[in-house]
PDB file of C-alpha atoms in Angstrom:
ATOM      1  CA  MET I   1     100.041  79.308  95.375  1.00 62.00           C
ATOM      2  CA  SER I   2     100.540  82.497  93.385  1.00 86.00           C
ATOM      3  CA  SER I   3      99.433  82.303  89.761  1.00 92.00           C
ATOM      4  CA  LEU I   4     102.931  82.800  88.294  1.00 98.00           C
ATOM      5  CA  ALA I   5     105.008  80.856  90.817  1.00 97.00           C
ATOM      6  CA  GLU I   6     108.152  79.296  89.288  1.00 94.00           C
ATOM      7  CA  LYS I   7     107.722  81.293  86.060  1.00 98.00           C
ATOM      8  CA  VAL I   8     110.358  83.559  84.510  1.00 98.00           C
ATOM      9  CA  ALA I   9     109.256  86.652  82.600  1.00 98.00           C
ATOM     10  CA  ILE I  10     110.833  89.378  80.496  1.00 98.00           C
ATOM     11  CA  VAL I  11     109.102  92.762  80.390  1.00 98.00           C
ATOM     12  CA  THR I  12     110.380  95.369  77.928  1.00 98.00           C
ATOM     13  CA  GLY I  13     109.966  99.070  78.576  1.00 98.00           C
ATOM     14  CA  ALA I  14     109.827  98.177  82.259  1.00 98.00           C
ATOM     15  CA  ALA I  15     111.426 101.249  83.813  1.00 97.00           C
ATOM     16  CA  ARG I  16     108.180 103.179  84.139  1.00 96.00           C
ATOM     17  CA  GLY I  17     104.465 103.276  83.388  1.00 96.00           C
ATOM     18  CA  ILE I  18     102.665 100.190  82.136  1.00 97.00           C
ATOM     19  CA  GLY I  19     105.821  98.082  81.884  1.00 98.00           C
ATOM     20  CA  ARG I  20     106.814  98.767  85.464  1.00 98.00           C
ATOM     21  CA  ALA I  21     103.297  98.020  86.699  1.00 98.00           C
ATOM     22  CA  ILE I  22     103.354  94.684  84.855  1.00 98.00           C
ATOM     23  CA  ALA I  23     106.762  93.773  86.291  1.00 98.00           C
ATOM     24  CA  GLU I  24     105.568  94.596  89.804  1.00 98.00           C
ATOM     25  CA  ALA I  25     102.397  92.546  89.342  1.00 98.00           C
ATOM     26  CA  PHE I  26     104.343  89.557  88.024  1.00 98.00           C
ATOM     27  CA  VAL I  27     106.702  89.579  91.005  1.00 98.00           C
ATOM     28  CA  ALA I  28     103.708  89.850  93.348  1.00 98.00           C
ATOM     29  CA  GLU I  29     102.326  86.706  91.703  1.00 98.00           C
ATOM     30  CA  GLY I  30     105.544  84.769  92.278  1.00 97.00           C
ATOM     31  CA  ALA I  31     107.449  85.241  89.009  1.00 98.00           C
ATOM     32  CA  LYS I  32     111.093  86.053  88.455  1.00 98.00           C
ATOM     33  CA  VAL I  33     111.243  89.063  86.159  1.00 98.00           C
ATOM     34  CA  ALA I  34     113.886  90.590  83.884  1.00 98.00           C
ATOM     35  CA  LEU I  35     113.158  94.271  83.388  1.00 98.00           C
ATOM     36  CA  TRP I  36     114.476  95.604  80.067  1.00 98.00           C
ATOM     37  CA  ASP I  37     114.771  99.273  79.190  1.00 98.00           C
ATOM     38  CA  VAL I  38     117.157 101.819  77.679  1.00 98.00           C
ATOM     39  CA  LEU I  39     116.747 104.063  80.747  1.00 98.00           C
ATOM     40  CA  ALA I  40     119.653 102.744  82.791  1.00 98.00           C
ATOM     41  CA  ASP I  41     119.074 104.560  86.091  1.00 98.00           C
ATOM     42  CA  GLU I  42     115.326 104.052  86.103  1.00 98.00           C
ATOM     43  CA  VAL I  43     115.398 100.350  85.234  1.00 98.00           C
ATOM     44  CA  ALA I  44     118.030  99.771  87.924  1.00 98.00           C
ATOM     45  CA  GLU I  45     115.834 101.560  90.449  1.00 98.00           C
ATOM     46  CA  ALA I  46     112.746  99.600  89.422  1.00 98.00           C
ATOM     47  CA  ALA I  47     114.543  96.262  89.635  1.00 98.00           C
ATOM     48  CA  GLY I  48     116.147  97.202  92.942  1.00 97.00           C
ATOM     49  CA  GLU I  49     112.765  97.855  94.506  1.00 97.00           C
ATOM     50  CA  LEU I  50     111.621  94.363  93.494  1.00 97.00           C
ATOM     51  CA  GLY I  51     114.553  92.616  95.166  1.00 96.00           C
ATOM     52  CA  ASP I  52     116.042  89.232  94.316  1.00 96.00           C
ATOM     53  CA  SER I  53     113.115  88.311  92.088  1.00 97.00           C
ATOM     54  CA  ALA I  54     114.125  90.955  89.550  1.00 98.00           C
ATOM     55  CA  LEU I  55     116.962  91.560  87.135  1.00 98.00           C
ATOM     56  CA  GLY I  56     117.409  95.011  85.615  1.00 98.00           C
ATOM     57  CA  GLN I  57     118.982  95.065  82.146  1.00 98.00           C
ATOM     58  CA  VAL I  58     119.790  97.944  79.812  1.00 98.00           C
ATOM     59  CA  VAL I  59     118.668  96.664  76.421  1.00 98.00           C
ATOM     60  CA  ASP I  60     118.009  98.390  73.111  1.00 98.00           C
ATOM     61  CA  ILE I  61     115.489  95.989  71.615  1.00 98.00           C
ATOM     62  CA  THR I  62     116.219  97.219  68.080  1.00 98.00           C
ATOM     63  CA  GLU I  63     119.727  95.738  68.329  1.00 98.00           C
ATOM     64  CA  THR I  64     119.720  91.965  67.794  1.00 98.00           C
ATOM     65  CA  GLY I  65     123.069  91.490  69.516  1.00 98.00           C
ATOM     66  CA  GLN I  66     121.882  93.228  72.673  1.00 98.00           C
ATOM     67  CA  VAL I  67     118.708  91.145  72.765  1.00 98.00           C
ATOM     68  CA  LYS I  68     120.636  87.901  72.304  1.00 98.00           C
ATOM     69  CA  ASP I  69     123.031  88.825  75.122  1.00 98.00           C
ATOM     70  CA  ALA I  70     120.182  89.836  77.412  1.00 98.00           C
ATOM     71  CA  VAL I  71     118.313  86.583  76.771  1.00 98.00           C
ATOM     72  CA  ALA I  72     121.470  84.611  77.551  1.00 98.00           C
ATOM     73  CA  LEU I  73     121.852  86.442  80.874  1.00 98.00           C
ATOM     74  CA  VAL I  74     118.244  85.769  81.853  1.00 98.00           C
ATOM     75  CA  LEU I  75     118.720  82.071  81.107  1.00 98.00           C
ATOM     76  CA  GLU I  76     121.965  82.033  83.087  1.00 98.00           C
ATOM     77  CA  LYS I  77     120.412  83.732  86.132  1.00 97.00           C
ATOM     78  CA  PHE I  78     116.922  82.226  86.185  1.00 98.00           C
ATOM     79  CA  GLY I  79     117.294  79.034  84.120  1.00 97.00           C
ATOM     80  CA  ALA I  80     114.358  79.491  81.741  1.00 98.00           C
ATOM     81  CA  ILE I  81     112.073  81.992  80.017  1.00 98.00           C
ATOM     82  CA  HIS I  82     108.328  81.367  80.133  1.00 98.00           C
ATOM     83  CA  ILE I  83     106.749  84.784  79.551  1.00 98.00           C
ATOM     84  CA  LEU I  84     107.544  87.745  77.310  1.00 98.00           C
ATOM     85  CA  VAL I  85     105.702  91.050  77.567  1.00 99.00           C
ATOM     86  CA  ASN I  86     106.607  93.404  74.716  1.00 98.00           C
ATOM     87  CA  ASN I  87     105.700  96.775  76.131  1.00 98.00           C
ATOM     88  CA  ALA I  88     108.519  99.069  74.945  1.00 98.00           C
ATOM     89  CA  GLY I  89     107.320 101.798  72.648  1.00 96.00           C
ATOM     90  CA  ILE I  90     107.876 105.404  71.613  1.00 96.00           C
ATOM     91  CA  THR I  91     105.980 108.190  69.880  1.00 94.00           C
ATOM     92  CA  ARG I  92     107.162 110.867  67.455  1.00 96.00           C
ATOM     93  CA  ASP I  93     103.937 112.589  66.521  1.00 94.00           C
ATOM     94  CA  ASN I  94     103.248 114.815  63.552  1.00 96.00           C
ATOM     95  CA  LEU I  95     100.803 115.157  60.705  1.00 97.00           C
ATOM     96  CA  LEU I  96     101.537 113.040  57.639  1.00 97.00           C
ATOM     97  CA  MET I  97     102.637 115.948  55.454  1.00 97.00           C
ATOM     98  CA  ARG I  98     105.102 117.141  58.113  1.00 98.00           C
ATOM     99  CA  MET I  99     106.448 113.803  59.274  1.00 98.00           C
ATOM    100  CA  LYS I 100     110.118 113.158  58.559  1.00 98.00           C
ATOM    101  CA  ASP I 101     111.498 109.827  57.410  1.00 98.00           C
ATOM    102  CA  ASP I 102     113.456 109.453  60.635  1.00 98.00           C
ATOM    103  CA  ASP I 103     110.303 109.908  62.739  1.00 98.00           C
ATOM    104  CA  TRP I 104     108.636 107.108  60.799  1.00 98.00           C
ATOM    105  CA  ASP I 105     111.664 104.818  60.857  1.00 98.00           C
ATOM    106  CA  ARG I 106     112.451 105.179  64.551  1.00 98.00           C
ATOM    107  CA  VAL I 107     108.888 104.515  65.713  1.00 98.00           C
ATOM    108  CA  LEU I 108     108.559 101.458  63.475  1.00 98.00           C
ATOM    109  CA  ASP I 109     111.991 100.218  64.591  1.00 98.00           C
ATOM    110  CA  VAL I 110     111.200 100.357  68.308  1.00 98.00           C
ATOM    111  CA  ASN I 111     107.501  99.523  68.295  1.00 98.00           C
ATOM    112  CA  LEU I 112     107.479  96.769  65.676  1.00 98.00           C
ATOM    113  CA  LYS I 113     110.946  95.620  64.639  1.00 98.00           C
ATOM    114  CA  GLY I 114     112.107  95.494  68.248  1.00 98.00           C
ATOM    115  CA  MET I 115     109.092  93.406  69.153  1.00 98.00           C
ATOM    116  CA  PHE I 116     109.833  91.021  66.284  1.00 98.00           C
ATOM    117  CA  ILE I 117     113.442  90.608  67.455  1.00 98.00           C
ATOM    118  CA  CYS I 118     112.390  89.895  71.042  1.00 98.00           C
ATOM    119  CA  CYS I 119     109.745  87.381  69.968  1.00 98.00           C
ATOM    120  CA  ARG I 120     112.186  85.577  67.689  1.00 98.00           C
ATOM    121  CA  GLU I 121     114.937  85.280  70.279  1.00 98.00           C
ATOM    122  CA  VAL I 122     112.646  84.280  73.146  1.00 98.00           C
ATOM    123  CA  SER I 123     110.598  81.772  71.137  1.00 98.00           C
ATOM    124  CA  ARG I 124     113.557  79.388  71.070  1.00 96.00           C
ATOM    125  CA  PRO I 125     113.881  78.831  74.846  1.00 97.00           C
ATOM    126  CA  MET I 126     110.100  78.869  75.164  1.00 97.00           C
ATOM    127  CA  GLY I 127     109.880  76.167  72.511  1.00 96.00           C
ATOM    128  CA  LYS I 128     112.308  74.010  74.487  1.00 94.00           C
ATOM    129  CA  ASN I 129     110.029  74.385  77.520  1.00 93.00           C
ATOM    130  CA  ARG I 130     107.028  73.454  75.350  1.00 96.00           C
ATOM    131  CA  TRP I 131     105.249  76.275  77.206  1.00 97.00           C
ATOM    132  CA  GLY I 132     105.227  80.004  76.738  1.00 98.00           C
ATOM    133  CA  ARG I 133     103.241  83.201  76.872  1.00 98.00           C
ATOM    134  CA  ILE I 134     103.831  86.156  74.551  1.00 98.00           C
ATOM    135  CA  ILE I 135     101.871  89.280  75.429  1.00 99.00           C
ATOM    136  CA  ASN I 136     102.282  92.192  73.038  1.00 99.00           C
ATOM    137  CA  ILE I 137     101.138  95.669  73.983  1.00 98.00           C
ATOM    138  CA  SER I 138      99.443  97.482  71.110  1.00 98.00           C
ATOM    139  CA  SER I 139      97.028 100.416  71.427  1.00 97.00           C
ATOM    140  CA  VAL I 140      93.484 101.298  70.460  1.00 96.00           C
ATOM    141  CA  VAL I 141      95.179 103.794  68.125  1.00 96.00           C
ATOM    142  CA  GLY I 142      96.376 100.792  66.118  1.00 98.00           C
ATOM    143  CA  LEU I 143      92.764  99.675  65.724  1.00 97.00           C
ATOM    144  CA  ILE I 144      91.069 102.983  64.922  1.00 95.00           C
ATOM    145  CA  GLY I 145      93.851 105.381  63.865  1.00 95.00           C
ATOM    146  CA  ASN I 146      94.556 108.838  65.227  1.00 91.00           C
ATOM    147  CA  PRO I 147      95.431 112.116  63.464  1.00 92.00           C
ATOM    148  CA  GLY I 148      99.054 113.069  63.978  1.00 94.00           C
ATOM    149  CA  GLN I 149     100.138 109.519  64.787  1.00 95.00           C
ATOM    150  CA  VAL I 150     100.379 107.798  61.419  1.00 98.00           C
ATOM    151  CA  ASN I 151     103.688 106.169  62.398  1.00 98.00           C
ATOM    152  CA  TYR I 152     102.517 105.092  65.857  1.00 98.00           C
ATOM    153  CA  ALA I 153      99.168 103.814  64.558  1.00 98.00           C
ATOM    154  CA  ALA I 154     100.868 101.842  61.781  1.00 98.00           C
ATOM    155  CA  SER I 155     103.308 100.273  64.241  1.00 98.00           C
ATOM    156  CA  LYS I 156     100.569  99.303  66.665  1.00 98.00           C
ATOM    157  CA  ALA I 157      98.403  97.879  63.878  1.00 98.00           C
ATOM    158  CA  GLY I 158     101.430  95.849  62.830  1.00 98.00           C
ATOM    159  CA  VAL I 159     101.606  94.420  66.344  1.00 98.00           C
ATOM    160  CA  VAL I 160      98.205  92.820  65.793  1.00 98.00           C
ATOM    161  CA  GLY I 161      99.232  91.109  62.549  1.00 98.00           C
ATOM    162  CA  LEU I 162     102.518  89.995  64.052  1.00 98.00           C
ATOM    163  CA  THR I 163     100.822  88.503  67.093  1.00 98.00           C
ATOM    164  CA  LYS I 164      98.112  86.651  65.203  1.00 98.00           C
ATOM    165  CA  THR I 165     100.786  85.071  63.017  1.00 98.00           C
ATOM    166  CA  LEU I 166     102.841  84.087  66.061  1.00 98.00           C
ATOM    167  CA  ALA I 167      99.760  82.488  67.581  1.00 98.00           C
ATOM    168  CA  LYS I 168      99.481  80.247  64.524  1.00 98.00           C
ATOM    169  CA  GLU I 169     103.188  79.482  64.159  1.00 98.00           C
ATOM    170  CA  LEU I 170     103.950  78.759  67.811  1.00 98.00           C
ATOM    171  CA  SER I 171     100.829  76.971  69.019  1.00 98.00           C
ATOM    172  CA  SER I 172     102.306  73.528  68.319  1.00 97.00           C
ATOM    173  CA  ARG I 173     105.097  74.361  70.790  1.00 97.00           C
ATOM    174  CA  GLY I 174     102.677  75.220  73.579  1.00 97.00           C
ATOM    175  CA  ILE I 175     103.157  78.966  73.182  1.00 98.00           C
ATOM    176  CA  THR I 176     100.243  81.398  73.145  1.00 98.00           C
ATOM    177  CA  ALA I 177     100.390  84.954  71.800  1.00 98.00           C
ATOM    178  CA  ASN I 178      97.902  87.693  72.588  1.00 99.00           C
ATOM    179  CA  VAL I 179      97.549  91.465  72.310  1.00 98.00           C
ATOM    180  CA  ILE I 180      96.533  93.979  74.938  1.00 98.00           C
ATOM    181  CA  ALA I 181      95.347  97.243  73.395  1.00 98.00           C
ATOM    182  CA  PRO I 182      95.294  99.971  76.040  1.00 97.00           C
ATOM    183  CA  GLY I 183      93.290 103.118  75.623  1.00 94.00           C
ATOM    184  CA  PHE I 184      94.140 106.365  77.370  1.00 91.00           C
ATOM    185  CA  ILE I 185      96.236 105.323  80.379  1.00 93.00           C
ATOM    186  CA  GLU I 186      97.867 107.549  83.000  1.00 90.00           C
ATOM    187  CA  THR I 187     101.551 107.279  82.030  1.00 85.00           C
ATOM    188  CA  GLN I 188     104.395 109.673  81.313  1.00 78.00           C
ATOM    189  CA  MET I 189     103.931 109.088  77.572  1.00 70.00           C
ATOM    190  CA  THR I 190     100.294 110.183  77.623  1.00 73.00           C
ATOM    191  CA  ALA I 191     101.118 113.058  79.989  1.00 77.00           C
ATOM    192  CA  GLU I 192     103.308 114.517  77.234  1.00 75.00           C
ATOM    193  CA  LEU I 193     100.499 114.609  74.659  1.00 73.00           C
ATOM    194  CA  PRO I 194      99.238 118.054  73.615  1.00 76.00           C
ATOM    195  CA  PRO I 195      96.292 119.327  75.740  1.00 82.00           C
ATOM    196  CA  GLU I 196      93.927 119.382  72.772  1.00 80.00           C
ATOM    197  CA  MET I 197      94.662 115.709  72.054  1.00 72.00           C
ATOM    198  CA  LYS I 198      94.060 114.795  75.704  1.00 76.00           C
ATOM    199  CA  ASP I 199      90.723 116.626  75.700  1.00 78.00           C
ATOM    200  CA  ALA I 200      89.657 114.877  72.512  1.00 76.00           C
ATOM    201  CA  TYR I 201      90.505 111.479  73.986  1.00 72.00           C
ATOM    202  CA  PHE I 202      88.794 112.137  77.306  1.00 79.00           C
ATOM    203  CA  LYS I 203      85.515 113.049  75.591  1.00 83.00           C
ATOM    204  CA  ARG I 204      85.549 109.638  73.851  1.00 85.00           C
ATOM    205  CA  ILE I 205      85.809 107.522  77.032  1.00 92.00           C
ATOM    206  CA  PRO I 206      82.364 106.231  78.047  1.00 93.00           C
ATOM    207  CA  LEU I 207      83.553 105.288  81.548  1.00 93.00           C
ATOM    208  CA  GLY I 208      84.572 108.897  82.057  1.00 87.00           C
ATOM    209  CA  ARG I 209      88.083 108.461  83.415  1.00 87.00           C
ATOM    210  CA  LEU I 210      91.611 107.560  82.415  1.00 90.00           C
ATOM    211  CA  GLY I 211      92.870 104.026  82.861  1.00 95.00           C
ATOM    212  CA  ARG I 212      95.558 103.048  85.347  1.00 96.00           C
ATOM    213  CA  PRO I 213      98.708 101.057  84.543  1.00 98.00           C
ATOM    214  CA  GLU I 214      97.656  98.510  87.161  1.00 98.00           C
ATOM    215  CA  GLU I 215      94.551  97.729  85.125  1.00 98.00           C
ATOM    216  CA  ILE I 216      96.720  96.703  82.190  1.00 98.00           C
ATOM    217  CA  ALA I 217      98.929  94.688  84.548  1.00 98.00           C
ATOM    218  CA  ASP I 218      95.939  92.763  85.898  1.00 98.00           C
ATOM    219  CA  LEU I 219      95.090  91.533  82.405  1.00 98.00           C
ATOM    220  CA  ALA I 220      98.726  90.691  81.685  1.00 98.00           C
ATOM    221  CA  VAL I 221      98.859  88.517  84.817  1.00 98.00           C
ATOM    222  CA  PHE I 222      95.755  86.660  83.671  1.00 98.00           C
ATOM    223  CA  LEU I 223      97.047  86.097  80.126  1.00 98.00           C
ATOM    224  CA  ALA I 224     100.383  84.882  81.501  1.00 98.00           C
ATOM    225  CA  SER I 225      98.753  82.395  83.846  1.00 97.00           C
ATOM    226  CA  SER I 226      97.382  78.894  83.325  1.00 96.00           C
ATOM    227  CA  LYS I 227      93.880  80.380  83.468  1.00 97.00           C
ATOM    228  CA  ALA I 228      94.459  81.613  79.910  1.00 98.00           C
ATOM    229  CA  ASP I 229      95.625  78.269  78.489  1.00 97.00           C
ATOM    230  CA  TYR I 230      92.929  78.275  75.794  1.00 98.00           C
ATOM    231  CA  ILE I 231      93.313  81.887  74.681  1.00 98.00           C
ATOM    232  CA  THR I 232      95.590  82.774  71.772  1.00 98.00           C
ATOM    233  CA  GLY I 233      95.563  85.220  68.880  1.00 98.00           C
ATOM    234  CA  GLU I 234      93.202  87.580  70.680  1.00 98.00           C
ATOM    235  CA  VAL I 235      93.197  91.380  70.841  1.00 98.00           C
ATOM    236  CA  ILE I 236      91.783  92.629  74.136  1.00 98.00           C
ATOM    237  CA  ALA I 237      91.144  96.343  74.548  1.00 98.00           C
ATOM    238  CA  VAL I 238      91.410  97.958  77.974  1.00 98.00           C
ATOM    239  CA  ASP I 239      90.101 101.361  77.011  1.00 96.00           C
ATOM    240  CA  GLY I 240      87.130 102.405  79.123  1.00 96.00           C
ATOM    241  CA  GLY I 241      84.891 101.854  76.104  1.00 96.00           C
ATOM    242  CA  ILE I 242      86.610 104.053  73.510  1.00 93.00           C
ATOM    243  CA  LEU I 243      86.082 101.448  70.808  1.00 93.00           C
ATOM    244  CA  LEU I 244      82.331 101.653  71.367  1.00 92.00           C
ATOM    245  CA  ASN I 245      82.428 105.066  69.762  1.00 84.00           C
ATOM    246  CA  THR I 246      83.776 103.610  66.503  1.00 76.00           C
ATOM    247  CA  ILE I 247      80.698 101.450  65.873  1.00 62.00           C
TER     248      ILE I 247
END
């Protein structure tokens, strides 16, 4: 039997990159998956390729009403929610002295507030199941910082504190909460980084290559499965060894 058979998952930011890879891996392991994104055409395409096991939804996770409505639709279609992967995130990079208030606010809204809203709304049906998995995608940048990304780094550091608190609050309801902290992964977001930033990152990877979205998805499948029953509140880096260079 597949490791996620009979489970229902929500994956945010699922239209492309890491989120899409996670959604595909979950379906391959037997789960029903709701793919959430603001990119209407792309999320519809992604869900369509996954067939009847997938539901594509256009959701702005910073809007509580939209999240509530989307959760209700998932429950109506699939009957339960067991797994939430908070992957949606944006960047608006600049040095501190040049960063505008709106660049700070928007990144914190999507990367942290949106995650909080999704966790809050999904924790209720998970609590009724007395079983749940919350997997929040952070970044090694949230653990070590990065010049030009003060907003992004702050949001991703906040993900760690949020998740550790959830792990304590929700454990009595059978819900675990863990963080995956990717390093430099081949996605459209990282492809848009300035060349000098890419070069600086690449030189810091001991394994000498970029990561693949599928490598993040493999860990997400494990954390969502019964094999991870005794793991909660953890931060697991998938970074090719970048954190070794901070010691």
